XYZ file of C-alpha atoms in Angstrom:
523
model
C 18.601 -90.428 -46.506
C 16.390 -87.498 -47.949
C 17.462 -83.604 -48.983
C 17.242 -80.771 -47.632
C 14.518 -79.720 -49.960
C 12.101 -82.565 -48.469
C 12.259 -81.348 -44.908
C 11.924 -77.944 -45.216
C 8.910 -75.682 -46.130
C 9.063 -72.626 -48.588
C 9.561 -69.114 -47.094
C 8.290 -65.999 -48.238
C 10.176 -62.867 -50.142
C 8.845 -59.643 -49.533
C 10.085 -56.144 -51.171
C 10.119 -53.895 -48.009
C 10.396 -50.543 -49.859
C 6.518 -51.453 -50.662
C 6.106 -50.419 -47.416
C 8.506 -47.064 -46.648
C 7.710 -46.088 -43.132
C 7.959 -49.384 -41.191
C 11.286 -50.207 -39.237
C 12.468 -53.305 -39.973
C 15.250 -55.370 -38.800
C 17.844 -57.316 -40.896
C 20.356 -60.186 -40.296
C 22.765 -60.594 -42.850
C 26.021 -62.535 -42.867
C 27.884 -59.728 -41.018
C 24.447 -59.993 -38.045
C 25.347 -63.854 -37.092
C 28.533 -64.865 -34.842
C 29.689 -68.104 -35.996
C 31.577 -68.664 -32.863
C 28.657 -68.479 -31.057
C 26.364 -69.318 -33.709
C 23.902 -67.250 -32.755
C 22.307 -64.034 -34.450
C 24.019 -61.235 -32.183
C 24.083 -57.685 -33.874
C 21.086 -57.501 -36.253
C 20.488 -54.156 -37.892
C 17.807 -51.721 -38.474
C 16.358 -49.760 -41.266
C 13.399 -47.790 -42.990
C 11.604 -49.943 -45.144
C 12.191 -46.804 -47.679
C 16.142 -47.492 -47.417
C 16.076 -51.255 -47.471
C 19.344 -52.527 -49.649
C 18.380 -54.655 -52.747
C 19.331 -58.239 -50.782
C 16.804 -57.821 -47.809
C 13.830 -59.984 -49.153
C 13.197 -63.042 -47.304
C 11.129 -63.454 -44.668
C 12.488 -65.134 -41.732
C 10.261 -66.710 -38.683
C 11.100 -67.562 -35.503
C 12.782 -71.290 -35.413
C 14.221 -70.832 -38.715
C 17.667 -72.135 -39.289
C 19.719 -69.690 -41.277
C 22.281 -70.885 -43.580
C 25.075 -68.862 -44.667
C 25.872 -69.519 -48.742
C 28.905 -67.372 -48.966
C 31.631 -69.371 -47.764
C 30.264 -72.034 -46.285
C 33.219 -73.406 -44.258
C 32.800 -70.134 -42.175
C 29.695 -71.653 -40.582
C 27.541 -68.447 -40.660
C 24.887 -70.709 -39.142
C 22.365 -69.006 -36.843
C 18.699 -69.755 -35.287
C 16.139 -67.103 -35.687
C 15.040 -65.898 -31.875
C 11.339 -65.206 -31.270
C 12.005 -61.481 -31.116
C 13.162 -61.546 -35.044
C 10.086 -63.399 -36.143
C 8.444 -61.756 -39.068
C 11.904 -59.388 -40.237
C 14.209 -60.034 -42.660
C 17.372 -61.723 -44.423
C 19.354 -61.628 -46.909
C 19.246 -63.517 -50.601
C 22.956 -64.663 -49.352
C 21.326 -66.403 -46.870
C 19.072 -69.368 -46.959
C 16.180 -69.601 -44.349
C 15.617 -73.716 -43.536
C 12.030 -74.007 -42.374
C 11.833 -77.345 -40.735
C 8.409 -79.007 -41.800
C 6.910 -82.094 -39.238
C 9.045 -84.345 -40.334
C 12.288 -83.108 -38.642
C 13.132 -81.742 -35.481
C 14.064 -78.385 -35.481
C 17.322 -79.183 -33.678
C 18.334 -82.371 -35.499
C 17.895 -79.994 -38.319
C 20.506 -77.114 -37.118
C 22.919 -79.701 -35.619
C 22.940 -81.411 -39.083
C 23.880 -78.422 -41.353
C 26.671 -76.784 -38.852
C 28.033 -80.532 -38.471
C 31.707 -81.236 -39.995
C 30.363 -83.720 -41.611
C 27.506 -81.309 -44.119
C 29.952 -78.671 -44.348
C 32.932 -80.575 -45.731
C 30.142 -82.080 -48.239
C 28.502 -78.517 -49.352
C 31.691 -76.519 -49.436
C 32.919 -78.749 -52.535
C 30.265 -77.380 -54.207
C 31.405 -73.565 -54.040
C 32.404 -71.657 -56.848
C 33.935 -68.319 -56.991
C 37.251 -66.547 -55.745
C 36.886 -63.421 -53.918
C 33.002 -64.538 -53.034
C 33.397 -68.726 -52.990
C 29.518 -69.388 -52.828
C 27.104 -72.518 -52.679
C 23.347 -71.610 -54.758
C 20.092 -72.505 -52.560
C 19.280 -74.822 -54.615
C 22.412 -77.308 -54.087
C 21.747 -76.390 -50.031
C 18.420 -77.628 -50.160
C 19.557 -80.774 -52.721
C 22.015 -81.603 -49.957
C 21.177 -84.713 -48.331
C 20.595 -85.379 -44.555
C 20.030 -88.730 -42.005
C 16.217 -88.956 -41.223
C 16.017 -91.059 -38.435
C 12.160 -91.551 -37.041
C 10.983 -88.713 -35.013
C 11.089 -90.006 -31.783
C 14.948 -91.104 -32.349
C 15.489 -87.533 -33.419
C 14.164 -85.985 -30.312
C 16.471 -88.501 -28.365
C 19.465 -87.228 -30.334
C 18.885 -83.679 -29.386
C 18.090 -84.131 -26.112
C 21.597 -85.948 -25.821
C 23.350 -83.652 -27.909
C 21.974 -80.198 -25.694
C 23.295 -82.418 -22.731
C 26.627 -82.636 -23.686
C 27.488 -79.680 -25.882
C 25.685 -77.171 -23.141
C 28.614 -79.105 -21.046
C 31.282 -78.486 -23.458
C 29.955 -75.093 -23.559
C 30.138 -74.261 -19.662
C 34.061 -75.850 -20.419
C 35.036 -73.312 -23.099
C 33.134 -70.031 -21.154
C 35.277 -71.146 -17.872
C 38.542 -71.447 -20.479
C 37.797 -67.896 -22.047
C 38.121 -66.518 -18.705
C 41.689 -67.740 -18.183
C 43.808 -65.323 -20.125
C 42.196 -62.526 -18.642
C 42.859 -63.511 -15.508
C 46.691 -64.455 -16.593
C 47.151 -60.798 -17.005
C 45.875 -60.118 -14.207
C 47.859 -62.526 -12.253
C 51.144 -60.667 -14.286
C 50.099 -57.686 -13.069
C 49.974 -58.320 -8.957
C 53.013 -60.530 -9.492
C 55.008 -57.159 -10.693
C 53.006 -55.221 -8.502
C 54.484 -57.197 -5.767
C 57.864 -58.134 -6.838
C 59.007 -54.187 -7.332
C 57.441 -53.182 -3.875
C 59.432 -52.558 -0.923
C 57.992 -55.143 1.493
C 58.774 -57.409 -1.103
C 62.430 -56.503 -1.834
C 63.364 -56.547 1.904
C 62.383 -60.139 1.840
C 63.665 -61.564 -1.357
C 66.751 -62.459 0.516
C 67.366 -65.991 1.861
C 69.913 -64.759 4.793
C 67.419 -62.523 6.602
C 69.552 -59.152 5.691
C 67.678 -56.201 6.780
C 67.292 -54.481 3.314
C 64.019 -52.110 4.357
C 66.134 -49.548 3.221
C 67.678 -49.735 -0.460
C 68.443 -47.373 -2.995
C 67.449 -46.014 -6.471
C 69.416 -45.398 -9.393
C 68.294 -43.418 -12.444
C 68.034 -45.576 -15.395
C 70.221 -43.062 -16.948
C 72.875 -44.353 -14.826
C 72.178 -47.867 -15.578
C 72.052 -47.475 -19.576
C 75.183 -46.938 -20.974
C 73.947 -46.021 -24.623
C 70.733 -45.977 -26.597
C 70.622 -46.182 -30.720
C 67.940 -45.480 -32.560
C 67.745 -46.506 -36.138
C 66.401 -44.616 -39.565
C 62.834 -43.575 -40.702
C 62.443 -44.439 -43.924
C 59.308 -45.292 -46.572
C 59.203 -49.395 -46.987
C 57.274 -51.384 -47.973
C 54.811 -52.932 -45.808
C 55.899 -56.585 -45.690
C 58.533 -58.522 -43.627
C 61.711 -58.895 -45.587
C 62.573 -62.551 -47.014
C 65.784 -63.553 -45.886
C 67.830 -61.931 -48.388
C 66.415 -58.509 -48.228
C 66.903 -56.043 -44.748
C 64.074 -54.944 -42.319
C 63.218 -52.626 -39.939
C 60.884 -53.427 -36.850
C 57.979 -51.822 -36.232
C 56.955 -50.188 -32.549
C 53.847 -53.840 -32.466
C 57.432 -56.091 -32.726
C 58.187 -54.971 -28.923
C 54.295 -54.151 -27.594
C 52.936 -57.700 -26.772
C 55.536 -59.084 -24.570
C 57.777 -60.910 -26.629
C 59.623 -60.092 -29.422
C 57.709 -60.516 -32.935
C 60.263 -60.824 -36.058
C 57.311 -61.013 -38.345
C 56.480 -57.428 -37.105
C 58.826 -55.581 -39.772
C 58.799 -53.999 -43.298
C 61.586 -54.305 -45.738
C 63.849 -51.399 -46.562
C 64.666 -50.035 -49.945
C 67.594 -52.659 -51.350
C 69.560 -48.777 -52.220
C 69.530 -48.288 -48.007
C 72.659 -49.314 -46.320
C 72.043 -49.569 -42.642
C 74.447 -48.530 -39.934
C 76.012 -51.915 -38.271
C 75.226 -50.672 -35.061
C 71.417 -50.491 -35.902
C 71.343 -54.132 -36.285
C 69.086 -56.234 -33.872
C 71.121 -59.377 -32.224
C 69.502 -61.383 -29.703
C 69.806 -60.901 -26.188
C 68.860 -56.796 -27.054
C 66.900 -54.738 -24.749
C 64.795 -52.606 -27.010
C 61.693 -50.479 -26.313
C 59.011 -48.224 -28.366
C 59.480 -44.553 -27.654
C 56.243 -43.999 -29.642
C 52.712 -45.607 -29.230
C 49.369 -45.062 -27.584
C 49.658 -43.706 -23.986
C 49.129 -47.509 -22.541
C 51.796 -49.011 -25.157
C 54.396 -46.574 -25.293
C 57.587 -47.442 -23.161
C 56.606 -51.377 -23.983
C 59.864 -53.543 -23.428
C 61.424 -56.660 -24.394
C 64.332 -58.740 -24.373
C 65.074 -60.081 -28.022
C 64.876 -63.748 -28.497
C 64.958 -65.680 -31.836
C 65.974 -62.765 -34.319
C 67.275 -63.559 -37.558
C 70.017 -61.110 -39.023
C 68.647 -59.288 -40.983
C 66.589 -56.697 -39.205
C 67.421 -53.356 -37.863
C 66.139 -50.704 -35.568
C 63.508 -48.446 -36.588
C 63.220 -44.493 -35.353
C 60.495 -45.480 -32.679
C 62.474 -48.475 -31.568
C 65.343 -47.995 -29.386
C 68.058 -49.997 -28.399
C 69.134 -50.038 -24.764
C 72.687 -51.050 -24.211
C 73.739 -51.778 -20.376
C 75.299 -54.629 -18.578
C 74.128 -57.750 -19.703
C 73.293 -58.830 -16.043
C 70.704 -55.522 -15.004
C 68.533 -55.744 -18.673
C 65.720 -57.992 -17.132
C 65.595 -56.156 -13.932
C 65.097 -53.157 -15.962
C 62.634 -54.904 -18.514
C 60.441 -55.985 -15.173
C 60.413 -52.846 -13.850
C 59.051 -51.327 -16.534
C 56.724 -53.765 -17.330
C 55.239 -53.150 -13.983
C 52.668 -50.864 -12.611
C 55.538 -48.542 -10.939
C 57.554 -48.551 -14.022
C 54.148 -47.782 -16.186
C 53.181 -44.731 -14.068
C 56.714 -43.507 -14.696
C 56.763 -44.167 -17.789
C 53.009 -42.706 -18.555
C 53.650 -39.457 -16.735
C 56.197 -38.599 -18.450
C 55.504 -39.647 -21.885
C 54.339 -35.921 -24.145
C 51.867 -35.530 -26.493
C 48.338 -34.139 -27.163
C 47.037 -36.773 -29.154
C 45.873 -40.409 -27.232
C 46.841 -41.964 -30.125
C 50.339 -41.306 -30.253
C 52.901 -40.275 -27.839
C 56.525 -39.843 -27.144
C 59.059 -40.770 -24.902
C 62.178 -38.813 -25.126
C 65.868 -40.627 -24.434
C 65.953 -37.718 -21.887
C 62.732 -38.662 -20.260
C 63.468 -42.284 -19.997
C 66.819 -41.911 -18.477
C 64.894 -39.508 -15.374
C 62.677 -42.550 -14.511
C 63.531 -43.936 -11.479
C 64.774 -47.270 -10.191
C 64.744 -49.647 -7.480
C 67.780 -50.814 -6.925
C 68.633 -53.657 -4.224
C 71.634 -55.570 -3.695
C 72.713 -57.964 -6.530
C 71.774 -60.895 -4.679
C 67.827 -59.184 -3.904
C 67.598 -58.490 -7.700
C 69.180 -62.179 -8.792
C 66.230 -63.160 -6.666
C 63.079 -61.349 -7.757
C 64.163 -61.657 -11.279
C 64.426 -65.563 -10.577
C 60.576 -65.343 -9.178
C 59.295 -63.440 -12.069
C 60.962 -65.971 -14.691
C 59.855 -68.670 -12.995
C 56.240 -67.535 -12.349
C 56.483 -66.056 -16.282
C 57.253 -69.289 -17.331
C 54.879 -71.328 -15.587
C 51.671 -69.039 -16.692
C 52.854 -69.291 -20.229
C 52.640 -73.200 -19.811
C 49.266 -72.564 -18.774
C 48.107 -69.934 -21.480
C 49.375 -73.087 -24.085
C 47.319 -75.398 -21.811
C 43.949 -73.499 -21.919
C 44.593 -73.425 -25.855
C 45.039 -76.652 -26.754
C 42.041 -77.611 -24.382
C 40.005 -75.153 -26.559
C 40.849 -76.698 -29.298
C 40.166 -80.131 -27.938
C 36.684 -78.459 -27.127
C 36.180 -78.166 -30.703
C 37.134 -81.622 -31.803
C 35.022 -82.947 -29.048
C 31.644 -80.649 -30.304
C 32.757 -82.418 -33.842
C 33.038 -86.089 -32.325
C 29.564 -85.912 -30.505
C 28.146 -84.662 -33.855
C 29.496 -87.332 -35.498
C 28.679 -89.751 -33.268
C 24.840 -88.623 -33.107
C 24.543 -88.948 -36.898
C 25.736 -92.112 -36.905
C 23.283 -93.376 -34.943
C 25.866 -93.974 -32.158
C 24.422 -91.647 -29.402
C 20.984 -92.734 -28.316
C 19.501 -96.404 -28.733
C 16.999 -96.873 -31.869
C 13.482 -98.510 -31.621
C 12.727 -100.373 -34.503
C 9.085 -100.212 -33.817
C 9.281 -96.802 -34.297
C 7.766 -95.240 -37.445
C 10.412 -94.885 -40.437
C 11.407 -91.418 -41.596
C 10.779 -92.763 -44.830
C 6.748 -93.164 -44.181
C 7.002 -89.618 -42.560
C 8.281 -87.748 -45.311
C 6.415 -89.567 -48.036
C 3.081 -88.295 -46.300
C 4.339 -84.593 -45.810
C 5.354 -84.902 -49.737
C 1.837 -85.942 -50.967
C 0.555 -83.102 -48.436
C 2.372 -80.639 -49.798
C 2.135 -81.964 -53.640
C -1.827 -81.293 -53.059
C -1.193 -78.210 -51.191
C 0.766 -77.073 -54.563
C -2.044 -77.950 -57.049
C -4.321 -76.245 -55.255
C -2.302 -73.302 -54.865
C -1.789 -73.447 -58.955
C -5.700 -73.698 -59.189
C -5.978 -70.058 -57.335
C -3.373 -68.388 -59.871
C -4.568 -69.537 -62.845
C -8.124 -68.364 -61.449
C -6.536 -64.686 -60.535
C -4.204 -65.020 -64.156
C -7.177 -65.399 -66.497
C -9.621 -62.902 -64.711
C -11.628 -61.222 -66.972
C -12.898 -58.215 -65.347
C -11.301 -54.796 -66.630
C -9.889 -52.962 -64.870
C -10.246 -49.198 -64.720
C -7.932 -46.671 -65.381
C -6.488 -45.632 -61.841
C -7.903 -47.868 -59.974
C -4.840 -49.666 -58.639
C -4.116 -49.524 -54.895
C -0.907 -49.776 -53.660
C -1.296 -53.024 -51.231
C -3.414 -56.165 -50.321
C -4.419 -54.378 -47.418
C -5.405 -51.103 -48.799
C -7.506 -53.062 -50.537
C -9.456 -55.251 -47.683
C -9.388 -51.975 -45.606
C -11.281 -50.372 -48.901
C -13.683 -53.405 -48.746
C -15.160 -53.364 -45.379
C -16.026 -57.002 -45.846
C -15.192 -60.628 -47.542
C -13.744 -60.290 -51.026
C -12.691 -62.779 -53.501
C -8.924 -63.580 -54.272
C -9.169 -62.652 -58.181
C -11.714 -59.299 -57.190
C -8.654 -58.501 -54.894
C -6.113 -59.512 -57.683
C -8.022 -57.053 -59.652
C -7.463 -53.825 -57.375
C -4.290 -54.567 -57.577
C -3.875 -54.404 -61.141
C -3.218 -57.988 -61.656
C -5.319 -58.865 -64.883
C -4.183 -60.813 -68.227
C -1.047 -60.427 -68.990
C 0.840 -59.925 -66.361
C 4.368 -61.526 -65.488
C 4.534 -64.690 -63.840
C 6.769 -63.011 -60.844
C 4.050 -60.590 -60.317
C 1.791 -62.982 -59.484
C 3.992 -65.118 -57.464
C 4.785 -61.430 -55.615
C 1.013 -61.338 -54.758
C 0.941 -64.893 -53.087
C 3.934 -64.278 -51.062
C 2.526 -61.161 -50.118
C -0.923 -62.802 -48.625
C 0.670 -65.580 -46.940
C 3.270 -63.087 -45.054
C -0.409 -61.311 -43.824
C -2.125 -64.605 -42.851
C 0.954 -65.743 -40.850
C 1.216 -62.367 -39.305
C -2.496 -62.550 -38.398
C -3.374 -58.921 -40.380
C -5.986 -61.632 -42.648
C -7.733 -63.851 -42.522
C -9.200 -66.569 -45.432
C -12.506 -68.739 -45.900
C -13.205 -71.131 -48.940
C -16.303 -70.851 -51.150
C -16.545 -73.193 -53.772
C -13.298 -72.667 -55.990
C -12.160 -69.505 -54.558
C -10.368 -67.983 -51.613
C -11.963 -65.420 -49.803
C -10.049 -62.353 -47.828
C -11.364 -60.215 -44.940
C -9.011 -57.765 -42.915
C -9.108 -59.216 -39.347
C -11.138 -56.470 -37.366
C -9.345 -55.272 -34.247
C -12.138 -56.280 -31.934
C -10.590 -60.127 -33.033
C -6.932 -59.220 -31.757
């Protein structure tokens, strides 16, 4: 076991307003889609109108780390094309250093099994929020290297496999609606109604009806201010137009009424109802449903209507208009300028009009449509729980791999241990040497004149025409005694975001770093 800390190396922080006219681009939390896991929508902006939290420096590989509630699993890899841009302070940028694999690392930190650990650690209520430093004080399973390559080599096999699974499941509602769609199509079309009988009647020709001969009444209920919350079961509701809109009844889809309001009786929603909106967008208005499971306490709104008939003819009626036919009648006749809201009149929906078969022909088609309703639904709860078994499976393999139950181990192989111990003393010397260079650039002597500051390392180098010194740089800059500890750290984060971007280059003379501007002759 090691942290985080020991496998990762240190990234830089940059102040982009330092440099006004370049276009940079940004991933915060908002950029990364932890469904996918992947940074998707990364934005863009003037260095000029950078926001305070873009200062880290993020490089292609890096594994970002989302400390804002962690459980989300904001978790993201930085692509090649994002290399050298920029994150936010809410987000911590894992460098892997040689002794991890870059993907052991990533699989490790999105794994059940890190973020049940690290999200105990949160504090906060609006904003529940790990600090870097517990992320990087986290620990993680070092296997040796060669095990580690094994492990993500097994784990891309199978999760790329459970991956192909869930993109063939998210196709399957889609085409359930689709399927709904012929099915009506077909069911309301004549060709189809002159052969929905079992006794090989001749029924080419039928008739229509006007719905307004078919509904015997329609109530409307009140419009009234409520409050915007589904009533608890001793307070009265009215629905809203979204309780009828998605197919089946939704109870939840109410507000409560003022406890002065009486409501008419006759407003009251029972089960077994035919209601429909008479208000909504152009492709929702005239949506239809048969109420099932309503408690007794809700009542009809002004935008949803009631549509009393013979028990017998409501689901033909509900089916037609759920299909296309029944839609274009609907749609054409529904008034309004706005897309956003329009109206169907008790007049207009009583002039729509509808196929209307024998009893026998309707008993039929409605009997097709249930059944073929009622068998897609069993699939559309199928697909679901198999996503969610897709989930539990990603988690399993995860687990499994850091275990050390997914890949056989060598024990010839190099420990992780003897790895990491060599990368620390590296970077231990690394660090002393680095402390060596400040303290040579924080106790320069040479005075600097009034004015003479320029505005950037570069400026500077570009001024120079040639090799420099570190603290003869450090002193065009206006860095001199006295100066705060986070200025100088500024100017070392600074140089190693130019060598990395290959702007600089650097050449040791005795005790001292020297600088030269990489001439464009050199690439």
């Amino acid at each position: 076991m090691a942290t985080l800390k020991s496998v990762v190396q240190p990234y830089e922080t940059v102040d982009p307003r330092r440099q006004p006219e370049r276009r940079f681009q940004y991933v915060d939390i908002s950029s990364i889609d932890n469904q996918l896991q992947k940074v998707t929508e990364p934005k863009e902006f003037f260095g000029r109108d950078a926001p305070s939290r873009a200062r880290r420096v993020v490089k292609n590989g890096d594994i970002l780390f989302a400390t804002v509630r962690a459980y989300l699993k904001n978790i993201a890899v930085v692509p090649e094309d994002l290399d050298g841009e920029l994150t936010s302070t809410g987000i911590v940028p894992l460098r892997p250093n040689n002794a991890i694999v870059p993907n052991y690392l990533f699989n490790w930190v999105r794994s059940d099994r890190f973020i049940t650990f690290i999200s105990k650690s949160q504090s906060g209520t609006l904003y529940p929020a790990v600090t870097e430093k517990q992320v990087l004080a986290a620990e993680i399973a070092i296997p040796p290297l060669a095990e580690q390559e094994r492990i993500v080599a097994k784990l891309d096999s199978l999760i790329s496999r459970t991956a192909y699974a869930r993109n063939a499941l998210d196709q399957i509602p889609a085409l359930i609606e689709k399927y709904k769609v012929c099915l009506l199509e077909k069911a309301f079309s004549q060709g189809n109604i002159s052969h929905a009988t079992t006794d090989g009647e001749d029924l080419k020709r039928y008739g229509k009806i006007l719905v307004g001969e078919l509904v015997e009444n329609i109530v409307a209920g009140k419009n009234l201010r409520c409050e915007e919350r589904p009533p608890s079961l001793d307070e009265r509701g009215v629905v809203k137009v979204s309780a009828v809109t998605w197919g089946k009844f939704d109870p939840f889809a109410s507000k409560t009424l003022p406890p002065t309001f009486e409501p008419s009786e006759k407003s009251r929603i029972r089960n077994g109802d035919l209601l429909i909106s008479r208000a909504n967008t152009l492709e929702l208005v005239g949506a239809v449903v048969v109420v099932e499971g309503c408690p007794e306490n809700l009542y009809l709104s002004d935008k949803v209507l009631r549509l009393e008939m013979p028990e017998d003819d409501k689901r033909w009626l509900m089916w037609f208009l759920r299909s296309p036919k029944g839609r274009k009648e609907i749609e054409a006749r529904a008034s309004g300028n706005q897309m956003s809201m329009r109206n169907l009149s008790q007049k207009q929906l009583r002039e729509i009009p509808l196929p209307w078969p024998p009893l026998k022909v309707r008993s039929e088609i409605i009997r097709r449509i249930d059944a073929a309703y009622a068998w897609l639904d069993r699939v559309s709860d199928e697909c679901i729980a198999a996503s969610k078994l897709l989930s539990e499976l990603d988690s399993s393999i995860l687990q499994a791999a850091f275990n050390g139950e997914l890949v056989p181990q060598d024990p010839h192989e190099e420990p992780a241990s003897t790895l990491i111990e060599r990368i620390r003393a590296e970077c231990e010397a690394r660090q002393a040497e680095l402390k060596s260079g400040r303290k040579l650039v924080a106790h320069s002597r040479i005075p600097t004149k009034k004015g003479a500051k320029m505005e950037n390392l570069i400026e500077v180098l570009k001024a120079t025409g040639d090799w420099v010194s570190t603290s003869e740089v450090a002193q065009a800059l206006g860095i001199s005694d006295g100066v705060t500890s986070d200025v100088v750290e500024e100017f070392y984060n600074n140089l190693r975001v130019h060598l990395l971007n290959g702007y600089i280059e650097v050449e040791r003379r005795g005790e001292e770093d020297w600088l030269r501007l990489i001439p464009i002759s050199e690439g």
